[in-house]
Coordinates of C-alpha atoms and ligand atoms in Angstrom, one line a residue:
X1 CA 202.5 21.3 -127.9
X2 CA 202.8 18.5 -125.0
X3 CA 206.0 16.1 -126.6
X4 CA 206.4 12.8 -125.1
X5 CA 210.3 11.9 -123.9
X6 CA 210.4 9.2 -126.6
X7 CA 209.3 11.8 -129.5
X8 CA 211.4 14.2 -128.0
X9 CA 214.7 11.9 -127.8
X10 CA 214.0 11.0 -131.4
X11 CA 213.1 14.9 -132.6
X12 CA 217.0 15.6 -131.1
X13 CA 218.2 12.9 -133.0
X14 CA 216.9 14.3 -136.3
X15 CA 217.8 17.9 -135.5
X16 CA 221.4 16.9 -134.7
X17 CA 221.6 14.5 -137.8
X18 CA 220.6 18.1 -139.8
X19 CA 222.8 20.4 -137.9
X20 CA 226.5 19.9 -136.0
X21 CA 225.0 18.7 -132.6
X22 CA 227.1 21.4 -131.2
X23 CA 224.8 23.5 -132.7
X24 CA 221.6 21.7 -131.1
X25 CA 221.0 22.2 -127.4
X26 CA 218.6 21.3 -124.6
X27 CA 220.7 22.2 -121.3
X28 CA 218.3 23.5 -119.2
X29 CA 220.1 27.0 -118.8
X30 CA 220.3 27.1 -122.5
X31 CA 216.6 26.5 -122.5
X32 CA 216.0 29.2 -119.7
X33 CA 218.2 31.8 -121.7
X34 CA 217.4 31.4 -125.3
X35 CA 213.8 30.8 -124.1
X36 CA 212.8 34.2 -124.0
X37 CA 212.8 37.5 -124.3
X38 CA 213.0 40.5 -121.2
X39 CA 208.7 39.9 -121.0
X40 CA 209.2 39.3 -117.4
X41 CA 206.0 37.6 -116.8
X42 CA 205.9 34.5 -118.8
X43 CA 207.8 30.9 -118.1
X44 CA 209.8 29.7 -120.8
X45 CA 209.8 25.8 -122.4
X46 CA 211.1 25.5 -125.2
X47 CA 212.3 22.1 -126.5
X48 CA 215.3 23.1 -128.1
X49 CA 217.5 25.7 -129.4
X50 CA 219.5 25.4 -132.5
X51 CA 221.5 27.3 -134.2
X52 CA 221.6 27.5 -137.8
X53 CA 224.6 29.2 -139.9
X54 CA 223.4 29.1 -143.7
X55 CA 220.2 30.0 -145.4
X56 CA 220.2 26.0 -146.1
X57 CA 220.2 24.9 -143.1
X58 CA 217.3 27.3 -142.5
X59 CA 215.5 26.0 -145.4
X60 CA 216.0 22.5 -144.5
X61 CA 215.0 23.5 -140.3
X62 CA 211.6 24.0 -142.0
X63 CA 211.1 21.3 -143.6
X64 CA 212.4 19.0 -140.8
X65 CA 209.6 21.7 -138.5
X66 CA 207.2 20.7 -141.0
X67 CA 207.3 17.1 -141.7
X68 CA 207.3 17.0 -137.8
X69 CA 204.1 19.5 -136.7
X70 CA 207.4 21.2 -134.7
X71 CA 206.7 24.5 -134.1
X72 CA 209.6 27.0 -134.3
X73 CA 210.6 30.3 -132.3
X74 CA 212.7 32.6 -134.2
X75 CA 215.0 34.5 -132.2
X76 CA 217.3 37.4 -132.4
X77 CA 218.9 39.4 -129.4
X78 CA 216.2 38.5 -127.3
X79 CA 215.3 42.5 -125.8
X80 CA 211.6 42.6 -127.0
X81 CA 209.2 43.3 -124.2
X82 CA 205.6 41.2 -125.4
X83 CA 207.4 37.8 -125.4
X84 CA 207.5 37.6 -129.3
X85 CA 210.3 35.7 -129.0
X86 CA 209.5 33.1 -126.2
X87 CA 208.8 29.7 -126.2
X88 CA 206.5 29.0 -123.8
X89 CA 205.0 25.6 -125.4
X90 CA 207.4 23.3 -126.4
X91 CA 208.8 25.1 -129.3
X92 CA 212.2 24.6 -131.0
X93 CA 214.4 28.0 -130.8
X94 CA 215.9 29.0 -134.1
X95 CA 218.5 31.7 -132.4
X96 CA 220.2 33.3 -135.5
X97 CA 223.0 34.6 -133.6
X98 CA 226.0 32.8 -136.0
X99 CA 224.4 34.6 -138.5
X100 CA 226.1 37.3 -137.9
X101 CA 228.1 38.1 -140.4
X102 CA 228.0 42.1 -143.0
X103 CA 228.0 40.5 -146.1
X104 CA 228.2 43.7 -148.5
X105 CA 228.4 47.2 -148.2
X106 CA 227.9 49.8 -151.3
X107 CA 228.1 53.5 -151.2
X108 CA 226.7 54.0 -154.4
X109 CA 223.3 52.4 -153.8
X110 CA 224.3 53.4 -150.0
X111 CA 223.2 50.0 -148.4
X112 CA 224.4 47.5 -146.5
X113 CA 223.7 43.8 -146.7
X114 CA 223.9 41.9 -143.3
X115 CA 222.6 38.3 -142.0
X116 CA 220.0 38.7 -139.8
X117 CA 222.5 37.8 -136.1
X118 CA 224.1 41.5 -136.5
X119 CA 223.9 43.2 -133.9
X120 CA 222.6 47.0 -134.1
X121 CA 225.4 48.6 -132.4
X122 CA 227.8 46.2 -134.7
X123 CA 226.0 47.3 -137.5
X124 CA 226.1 51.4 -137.0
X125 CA 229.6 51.2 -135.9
X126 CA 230.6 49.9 -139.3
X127 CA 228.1 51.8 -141.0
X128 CA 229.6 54.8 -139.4
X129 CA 233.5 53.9 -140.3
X130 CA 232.4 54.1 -144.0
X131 CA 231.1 57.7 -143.5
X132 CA 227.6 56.6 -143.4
X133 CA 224.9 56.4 -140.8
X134 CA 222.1 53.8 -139.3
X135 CA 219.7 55.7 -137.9
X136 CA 217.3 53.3 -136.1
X137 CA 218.1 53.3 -132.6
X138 CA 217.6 52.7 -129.1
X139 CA 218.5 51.6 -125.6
X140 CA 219.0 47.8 -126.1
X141 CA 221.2 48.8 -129.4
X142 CA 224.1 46.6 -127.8
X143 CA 222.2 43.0 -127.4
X144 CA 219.1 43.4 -130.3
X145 CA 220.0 41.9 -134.0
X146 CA 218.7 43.2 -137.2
X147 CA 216.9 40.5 -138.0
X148 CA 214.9 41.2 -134.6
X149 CA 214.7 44.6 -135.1
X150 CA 213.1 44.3 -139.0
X151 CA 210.7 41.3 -137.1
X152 CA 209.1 44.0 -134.7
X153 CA 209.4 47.1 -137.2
X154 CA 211.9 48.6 -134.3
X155 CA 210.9 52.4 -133.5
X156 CA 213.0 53.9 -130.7
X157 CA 214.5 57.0 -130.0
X158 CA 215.3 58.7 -133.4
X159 CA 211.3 57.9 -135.3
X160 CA 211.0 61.5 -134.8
X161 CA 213.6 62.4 -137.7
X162 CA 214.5 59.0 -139.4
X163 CA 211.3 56.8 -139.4
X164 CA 210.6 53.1 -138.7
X165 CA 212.8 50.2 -139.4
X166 CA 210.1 49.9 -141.8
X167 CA 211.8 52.8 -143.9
X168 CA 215.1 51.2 -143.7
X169 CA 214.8 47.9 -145.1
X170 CA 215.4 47.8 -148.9
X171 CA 215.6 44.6 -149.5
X172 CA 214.8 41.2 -147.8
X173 CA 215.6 37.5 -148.0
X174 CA 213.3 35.2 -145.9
X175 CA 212.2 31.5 -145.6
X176 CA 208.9 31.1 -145.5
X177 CA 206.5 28.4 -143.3
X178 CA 206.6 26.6 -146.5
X179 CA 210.5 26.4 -146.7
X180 CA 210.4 28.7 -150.0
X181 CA 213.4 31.2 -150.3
X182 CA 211.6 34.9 -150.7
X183 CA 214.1 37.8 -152.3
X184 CA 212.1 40.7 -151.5
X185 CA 212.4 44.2 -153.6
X186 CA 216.6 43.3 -153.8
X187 CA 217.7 46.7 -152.5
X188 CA 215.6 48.6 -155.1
X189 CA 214.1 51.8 -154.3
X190 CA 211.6 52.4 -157.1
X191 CA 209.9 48.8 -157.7
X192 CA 206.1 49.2 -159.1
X193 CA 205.2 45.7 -159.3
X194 CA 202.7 45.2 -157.3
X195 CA 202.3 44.2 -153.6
X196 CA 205.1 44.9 -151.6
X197 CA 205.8 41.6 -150.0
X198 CA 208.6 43.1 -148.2
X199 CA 206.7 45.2 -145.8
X200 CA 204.3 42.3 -145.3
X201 CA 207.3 40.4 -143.3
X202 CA 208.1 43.7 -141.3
X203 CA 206.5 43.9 -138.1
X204 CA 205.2 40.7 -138.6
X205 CA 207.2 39.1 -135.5
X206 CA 208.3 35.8 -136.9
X207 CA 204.6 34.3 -138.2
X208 CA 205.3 34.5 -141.7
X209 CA 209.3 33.5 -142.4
X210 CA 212.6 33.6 -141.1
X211 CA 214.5 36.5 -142.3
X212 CA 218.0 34.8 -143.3
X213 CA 219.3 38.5 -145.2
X214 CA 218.3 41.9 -144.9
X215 CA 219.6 44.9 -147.4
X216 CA 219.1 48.1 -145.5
X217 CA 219.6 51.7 -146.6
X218 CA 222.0 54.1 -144.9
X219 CA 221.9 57.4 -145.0
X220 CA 224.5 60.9 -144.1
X221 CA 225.4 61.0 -140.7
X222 CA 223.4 63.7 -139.3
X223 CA 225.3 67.3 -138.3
X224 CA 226.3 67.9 -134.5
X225 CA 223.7 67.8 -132.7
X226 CA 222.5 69.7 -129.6
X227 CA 221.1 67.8 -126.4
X228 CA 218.9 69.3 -124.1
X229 CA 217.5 68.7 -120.9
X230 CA 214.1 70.5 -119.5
X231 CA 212.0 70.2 -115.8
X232 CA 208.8 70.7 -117.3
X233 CA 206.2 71.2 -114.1
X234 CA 202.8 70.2 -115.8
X235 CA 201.9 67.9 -118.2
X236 CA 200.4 70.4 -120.3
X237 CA 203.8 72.1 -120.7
X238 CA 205.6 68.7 -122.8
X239 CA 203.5 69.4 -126.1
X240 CA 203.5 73.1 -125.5
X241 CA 207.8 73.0 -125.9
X242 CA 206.8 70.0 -128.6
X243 CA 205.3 72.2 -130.8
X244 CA 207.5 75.3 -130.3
X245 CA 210.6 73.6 -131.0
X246 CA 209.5 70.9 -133.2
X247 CA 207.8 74.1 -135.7
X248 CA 211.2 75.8 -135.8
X249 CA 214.1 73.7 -135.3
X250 CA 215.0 70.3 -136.7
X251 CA 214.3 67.7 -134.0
X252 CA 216.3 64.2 -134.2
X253 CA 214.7 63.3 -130.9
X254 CA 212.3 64.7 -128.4
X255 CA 211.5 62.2 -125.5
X256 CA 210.0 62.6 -122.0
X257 CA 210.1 60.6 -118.4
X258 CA 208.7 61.1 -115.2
X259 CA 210.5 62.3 -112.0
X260 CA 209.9 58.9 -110.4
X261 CA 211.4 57.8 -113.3
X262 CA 214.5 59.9 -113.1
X263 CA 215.0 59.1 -108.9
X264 CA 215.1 55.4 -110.4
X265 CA 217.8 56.1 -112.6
X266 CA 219.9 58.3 -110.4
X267 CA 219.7 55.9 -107.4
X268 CA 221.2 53.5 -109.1
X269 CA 223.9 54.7 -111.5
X270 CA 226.0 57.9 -109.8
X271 CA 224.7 60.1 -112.7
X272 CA 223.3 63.6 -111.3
X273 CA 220.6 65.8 -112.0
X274 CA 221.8 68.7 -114.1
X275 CA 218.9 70.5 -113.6
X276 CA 218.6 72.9 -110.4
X277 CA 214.6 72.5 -110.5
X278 CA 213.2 69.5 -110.3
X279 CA 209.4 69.3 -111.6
X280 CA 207.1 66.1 -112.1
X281 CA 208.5 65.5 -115.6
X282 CA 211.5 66.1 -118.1
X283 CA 212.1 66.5 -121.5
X284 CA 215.1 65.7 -123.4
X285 CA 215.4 67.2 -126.3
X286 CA 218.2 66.5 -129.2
X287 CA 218.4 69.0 -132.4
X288 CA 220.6 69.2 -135.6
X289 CA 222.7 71.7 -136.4
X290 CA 221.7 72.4 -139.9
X291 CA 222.8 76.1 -139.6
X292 CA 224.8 78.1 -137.8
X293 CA 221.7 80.1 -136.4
X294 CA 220.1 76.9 -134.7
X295 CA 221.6 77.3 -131.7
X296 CA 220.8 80.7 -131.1
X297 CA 216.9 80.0 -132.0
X298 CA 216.7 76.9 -129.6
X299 CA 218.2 79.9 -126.6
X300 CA 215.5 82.2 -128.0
X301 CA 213.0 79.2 -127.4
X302 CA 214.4 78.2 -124.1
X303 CA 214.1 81.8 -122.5
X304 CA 210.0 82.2 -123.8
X305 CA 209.4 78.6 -122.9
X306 CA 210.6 79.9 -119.2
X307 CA 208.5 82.6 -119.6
X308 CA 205.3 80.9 -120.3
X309 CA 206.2 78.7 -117.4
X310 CA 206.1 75.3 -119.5
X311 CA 209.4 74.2 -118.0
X312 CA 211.1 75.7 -114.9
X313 CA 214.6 75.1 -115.8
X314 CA 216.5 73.4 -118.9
X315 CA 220.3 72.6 -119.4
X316 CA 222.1 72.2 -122.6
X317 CA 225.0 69.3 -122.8
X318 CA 228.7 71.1 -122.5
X319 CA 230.4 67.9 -124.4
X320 CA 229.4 64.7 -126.3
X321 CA 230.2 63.0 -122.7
X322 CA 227.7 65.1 -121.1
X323 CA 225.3 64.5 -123.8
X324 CA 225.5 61.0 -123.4
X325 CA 225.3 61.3 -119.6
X326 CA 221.6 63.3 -120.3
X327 CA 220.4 60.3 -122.5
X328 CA 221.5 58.0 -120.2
X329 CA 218.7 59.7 -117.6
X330 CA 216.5 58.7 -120.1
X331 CA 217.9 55.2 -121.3
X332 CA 218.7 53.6 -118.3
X333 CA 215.0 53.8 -117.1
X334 CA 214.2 50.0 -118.4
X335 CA 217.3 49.3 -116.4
X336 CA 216.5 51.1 -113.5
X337 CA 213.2 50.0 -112.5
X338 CA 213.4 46.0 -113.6
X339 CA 213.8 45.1 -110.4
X340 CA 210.4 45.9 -109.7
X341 CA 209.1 43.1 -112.6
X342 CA 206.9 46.1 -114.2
X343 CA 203.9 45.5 -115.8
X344 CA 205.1 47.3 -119.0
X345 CA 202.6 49.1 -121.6
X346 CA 203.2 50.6 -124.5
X347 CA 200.5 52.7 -126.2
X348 CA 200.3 55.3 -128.9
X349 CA 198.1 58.2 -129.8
X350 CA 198.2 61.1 -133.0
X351 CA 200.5 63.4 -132.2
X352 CA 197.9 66.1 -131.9
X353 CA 195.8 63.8 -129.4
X354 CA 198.7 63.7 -126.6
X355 CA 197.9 66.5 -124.1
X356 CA 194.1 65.6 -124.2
X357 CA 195.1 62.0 -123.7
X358 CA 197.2 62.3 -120.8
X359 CA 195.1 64.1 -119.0
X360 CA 192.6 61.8 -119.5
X361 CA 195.3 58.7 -118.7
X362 CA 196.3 60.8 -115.5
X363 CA 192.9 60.1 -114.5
X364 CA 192.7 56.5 -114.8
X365 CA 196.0 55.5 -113.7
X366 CA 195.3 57.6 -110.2
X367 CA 192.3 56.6 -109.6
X368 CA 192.9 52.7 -110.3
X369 CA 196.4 52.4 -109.3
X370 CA 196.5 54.8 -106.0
X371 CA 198.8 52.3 -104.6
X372 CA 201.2 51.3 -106.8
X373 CA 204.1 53.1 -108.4
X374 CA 203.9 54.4 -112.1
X375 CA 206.8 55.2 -114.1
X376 CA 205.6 57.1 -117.5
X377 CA 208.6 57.7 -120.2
X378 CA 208.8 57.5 -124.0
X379 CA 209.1 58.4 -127.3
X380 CA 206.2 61.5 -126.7
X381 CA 207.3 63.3 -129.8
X382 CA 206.2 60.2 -132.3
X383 CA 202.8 59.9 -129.7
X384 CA 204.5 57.2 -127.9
X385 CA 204.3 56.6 -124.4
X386 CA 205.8 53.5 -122.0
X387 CA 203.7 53.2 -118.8
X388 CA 205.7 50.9 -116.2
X389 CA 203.5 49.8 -113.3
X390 CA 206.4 48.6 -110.5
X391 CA 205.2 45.4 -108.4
X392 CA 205.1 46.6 -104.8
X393 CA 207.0 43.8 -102.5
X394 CA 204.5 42.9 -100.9
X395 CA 202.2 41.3 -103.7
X396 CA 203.0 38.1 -104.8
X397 CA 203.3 37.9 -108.9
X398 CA 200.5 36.4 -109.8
X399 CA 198.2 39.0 -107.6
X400 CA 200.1 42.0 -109.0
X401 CA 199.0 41.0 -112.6
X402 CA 195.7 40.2 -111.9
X403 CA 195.4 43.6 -110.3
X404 CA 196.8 45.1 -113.5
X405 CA 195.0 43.3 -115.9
X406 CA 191.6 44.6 -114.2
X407 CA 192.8 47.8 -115.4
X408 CA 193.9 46.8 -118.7
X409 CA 190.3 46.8 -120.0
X410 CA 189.9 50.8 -119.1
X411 CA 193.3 51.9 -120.5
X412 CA 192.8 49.8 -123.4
X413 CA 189.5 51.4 -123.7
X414 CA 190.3 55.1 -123.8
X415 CA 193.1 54.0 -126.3
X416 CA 190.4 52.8 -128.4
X417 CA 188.6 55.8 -127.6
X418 CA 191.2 57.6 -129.3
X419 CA 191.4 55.2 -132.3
X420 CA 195.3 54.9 -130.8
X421 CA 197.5 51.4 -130.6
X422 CA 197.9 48.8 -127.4
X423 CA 201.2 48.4 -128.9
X424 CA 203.1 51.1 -130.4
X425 CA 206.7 50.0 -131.2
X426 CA 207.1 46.7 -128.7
X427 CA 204.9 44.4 -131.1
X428 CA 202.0 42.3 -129.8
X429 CA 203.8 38.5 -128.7
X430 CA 202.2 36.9 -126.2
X431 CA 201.4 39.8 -124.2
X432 CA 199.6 42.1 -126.0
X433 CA 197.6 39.5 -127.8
X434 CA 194.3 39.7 -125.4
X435 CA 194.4 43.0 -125.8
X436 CA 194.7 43.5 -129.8
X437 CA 190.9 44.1 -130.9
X438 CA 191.3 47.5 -129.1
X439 CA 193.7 48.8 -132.1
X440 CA 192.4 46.2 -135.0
X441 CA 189.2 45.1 -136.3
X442 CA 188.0 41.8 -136.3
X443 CA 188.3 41.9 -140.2
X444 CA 191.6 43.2 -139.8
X445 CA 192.3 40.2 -137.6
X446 CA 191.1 37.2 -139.9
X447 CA 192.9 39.0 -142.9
X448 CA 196.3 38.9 -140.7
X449 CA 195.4 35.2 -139.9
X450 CA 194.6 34.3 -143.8
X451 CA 197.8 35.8 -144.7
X452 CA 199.3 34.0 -142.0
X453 CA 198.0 30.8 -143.5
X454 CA 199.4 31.5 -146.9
X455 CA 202.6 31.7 -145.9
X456 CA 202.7 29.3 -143.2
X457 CA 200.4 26.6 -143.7
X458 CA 201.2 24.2 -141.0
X459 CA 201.6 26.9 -138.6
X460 CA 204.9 26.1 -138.1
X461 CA 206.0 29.8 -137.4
X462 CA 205.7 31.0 -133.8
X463 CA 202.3 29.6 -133.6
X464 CA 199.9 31.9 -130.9
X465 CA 202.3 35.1 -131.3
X466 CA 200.1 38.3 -132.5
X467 CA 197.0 36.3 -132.3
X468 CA 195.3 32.7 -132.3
X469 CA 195.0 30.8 -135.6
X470 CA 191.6 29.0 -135.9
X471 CA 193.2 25.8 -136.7
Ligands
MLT501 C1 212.6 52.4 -124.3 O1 212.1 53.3 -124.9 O2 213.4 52.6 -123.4 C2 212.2 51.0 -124.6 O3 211.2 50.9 -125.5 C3 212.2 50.1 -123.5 C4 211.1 50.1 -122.5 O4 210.0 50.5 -122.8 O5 211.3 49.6 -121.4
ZN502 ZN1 210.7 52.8 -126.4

């Protein structure tokens, strides 16, 4: 949307007649931070941001957004990766970060009712003092917000045991495109009547409502747990230990990176290898401690996966400081490597399709990218795989994603060839939007963009996210 300086001038007036003006703001570094997400490749320009504190004032942004053809950009902690959360045309910012507050907490029904600012890390703390757990979890736990995380359908690091956000989210309040207040399923866990509007709103990145409170379940805080660390020397070796370990033992997490990944992450940070053999890839591996006999199993385990010669060393954390010290070899890869302004993908196969898959990704990536660094990691137990391609220095932006996007087509491809998903748990945004007909139907498609229309009939809510409306 192109807005004239006179429109605009009188579009701030309004806004700052609805809210506190200190709660509307155009300064251009507010407009560069709040204007998008860590997408690296896409130039923010937004209008506004405001900053709503009440489920009113929410209400009443939307019908200000409507009776003006405003478009609005929903925002939480800002850490997605397909620029689901930028304004790049204009829009006004709703950032929801004074709505921040746990409102209720009940270890009966064990839930916990936030607004949607809460931030993750915030939220499992707390969850944690009252003897419960959060399970949904992941690198950018300290900056993301609930509201964020329930808007993408957050995966992350723990899928493997504990599920989607999806699974967590027993209740919902949202405004929709019209301005209508939604209470969605009110923490119930049975609820047979019909369509689950709920889950409609989950993943659904901001097109449909703006999620003003959330009810989420918590759970038991899982036993100790074990954290191990593997060289694994061929790629046929990671689902080899997968399914060993994964038959046998309870798995909370089982994730995988690359050596160039690793070298990243050690350059940079002082951490160390603990592994006396390095091979091309790792996998770190966390287990529960259910029984008493786990540990001995996962040893028994270790020594035949040595034996087979699917990894070539492996290392099990000493204390909860070293186990954190092994995740951070894995976490601190997005860090790590964002100098480089990767050209990030995030794909997903069935678990059983992995090893045939990467093999057949192998092939692609060498043949089309024989100059340029790739840094694989992710989530490999739940299928899940994050392919950085790092910008070499000496190509300008704009040629470095042209190159990539000539390659996009082939990966997407084989994706589709495996019926598997161009986005697996970063959501579609503005990046992954040319490239959605790979993983969806065109019926699929205009059903999403009817829905769309149902609940946002102006197309008012983060128009041109997840795909193009007709209109
Ligand atoms: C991760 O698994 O570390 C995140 O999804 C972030 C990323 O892919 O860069
Ligand atoms: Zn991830």
């Amino acid at each position: 949307m192109t807005t004239n300086s006179n429109n605009a001038s009188q579009l701030m007036d309004s806004l700052c007649a609805l809210l506190e003006p200190s709660r509307v703001t155009w300064s251009s570094t507010d407009l560069e931070k709040y204007g998008k997400d860590w997408s690296k490749h896409i130039q923010p320009s937004p209008l506004a941001i405001v900053f709503p504190k009440t489920r009113d004032e929410v209400q009443q942004l939307v019908q200000w957004a409507r009776h003006h053809r405003q478009p609005l950009v929903p925002s939480g902690g800002r850490t997605g990766l397909s620029g689901g959360a930028t304004a790049a045309r204009g829009e006004v910012v709703v950032s929801m970060e004074k709505m921040n507050h746990i409102l209720d907490f009940n270890p009966i029904d064990q839930s916990v009712t936030v607004e949607p600012g809460v931030v993750t890390e915030a939220l499992q703390n707390y969850v944690r003092e009252q003897g419960f757990y959060f399970p949904v979890d992941f690198a950018a736990r300290g900056s993301s917000q609930i509201g964020g995380n329930i808007a993408t359908n957050a995966g992350g690091i723990k899928v493997l045991r504990y599920g989607l956000m999806r699974q967590w989210v027993a209740g919902l309040e949202v405004v929709t495109g019209q301005g209508e207040l939604l209470q969605l399923n009110q923490g119930l866990i049975k609820n047979a009547t019909g369509y689950d509007l709920r889950q409609l709103f989950i993943g659904s990145e901001g097109t449909l409502g703006l999620i003003t409170q959330a009810t989420l379940a918590v759970t038991r805080p899982p036993q100790d747990a074990m954290v191990l660390l593997f060289s694994v020397p061929e790629l046929d070796g990671l689902m080899k230990l997968y399914q060993s370990f994964r038959s046998q033992l309870p798995l909370l997490a089982f994730e995988m990176f690359t050596d160039k990944a690793l070298g990243y992450v050690l350059k940079g940070s002082g951490l160390t290898c603990p592994l006396q053999a390095r091979s091309n890839f790792y996998v770190l591996m966390e287990l529960e401690k259910v029984s008493s006999d786990v540990e001995d199993k996962a040893m028994d385990l270790f020594s035949s996966a040595l034996e087979q010669g699917w990894i070539a060393d492996g290392a099990l954390a000493q204390s909860p400081q070293q186990a954190r010290e092994f995740w951070r070899l894995r976490e601190d890869i997005t860090e790590a490597t964002s100098f480089a302004e990767p050209y990030k993908n995030d794909i997903s196969v069935r678990v059983s399709q992995v090893p045939e898959f990467l093999l057949e990704m192998d092939g692609v990536l060498n043949t089309h990218y024989p100059d340029f660094e790739v840094v694989w990691f992710g989530h490999i137990g739940d299928g899940n795989l994050h392919i950085s391609i790092l910008k070499p220095g000496s190509l300008s932006s704009q040629e470095f994603l042209d190159r990539c996007h000539r390659v996009d087509e082939l990966l997407f491809s084989l994706i589709q060839k495996y019926e598997g998903s161009v986005s697996a748990e970063h959501g579609v945004g503005l990046v992954k939007k040319p490239h959605l007909q790979f993983s969806r139907s065109p019926a699929e498609i205009e059903l999403m963009r009817q829905i769309k229309g149902l609940f946002d009939p102006d197309g008012i809510l983060n128009p041109g996210k997840i795909f193009d409306s007709l209109t």
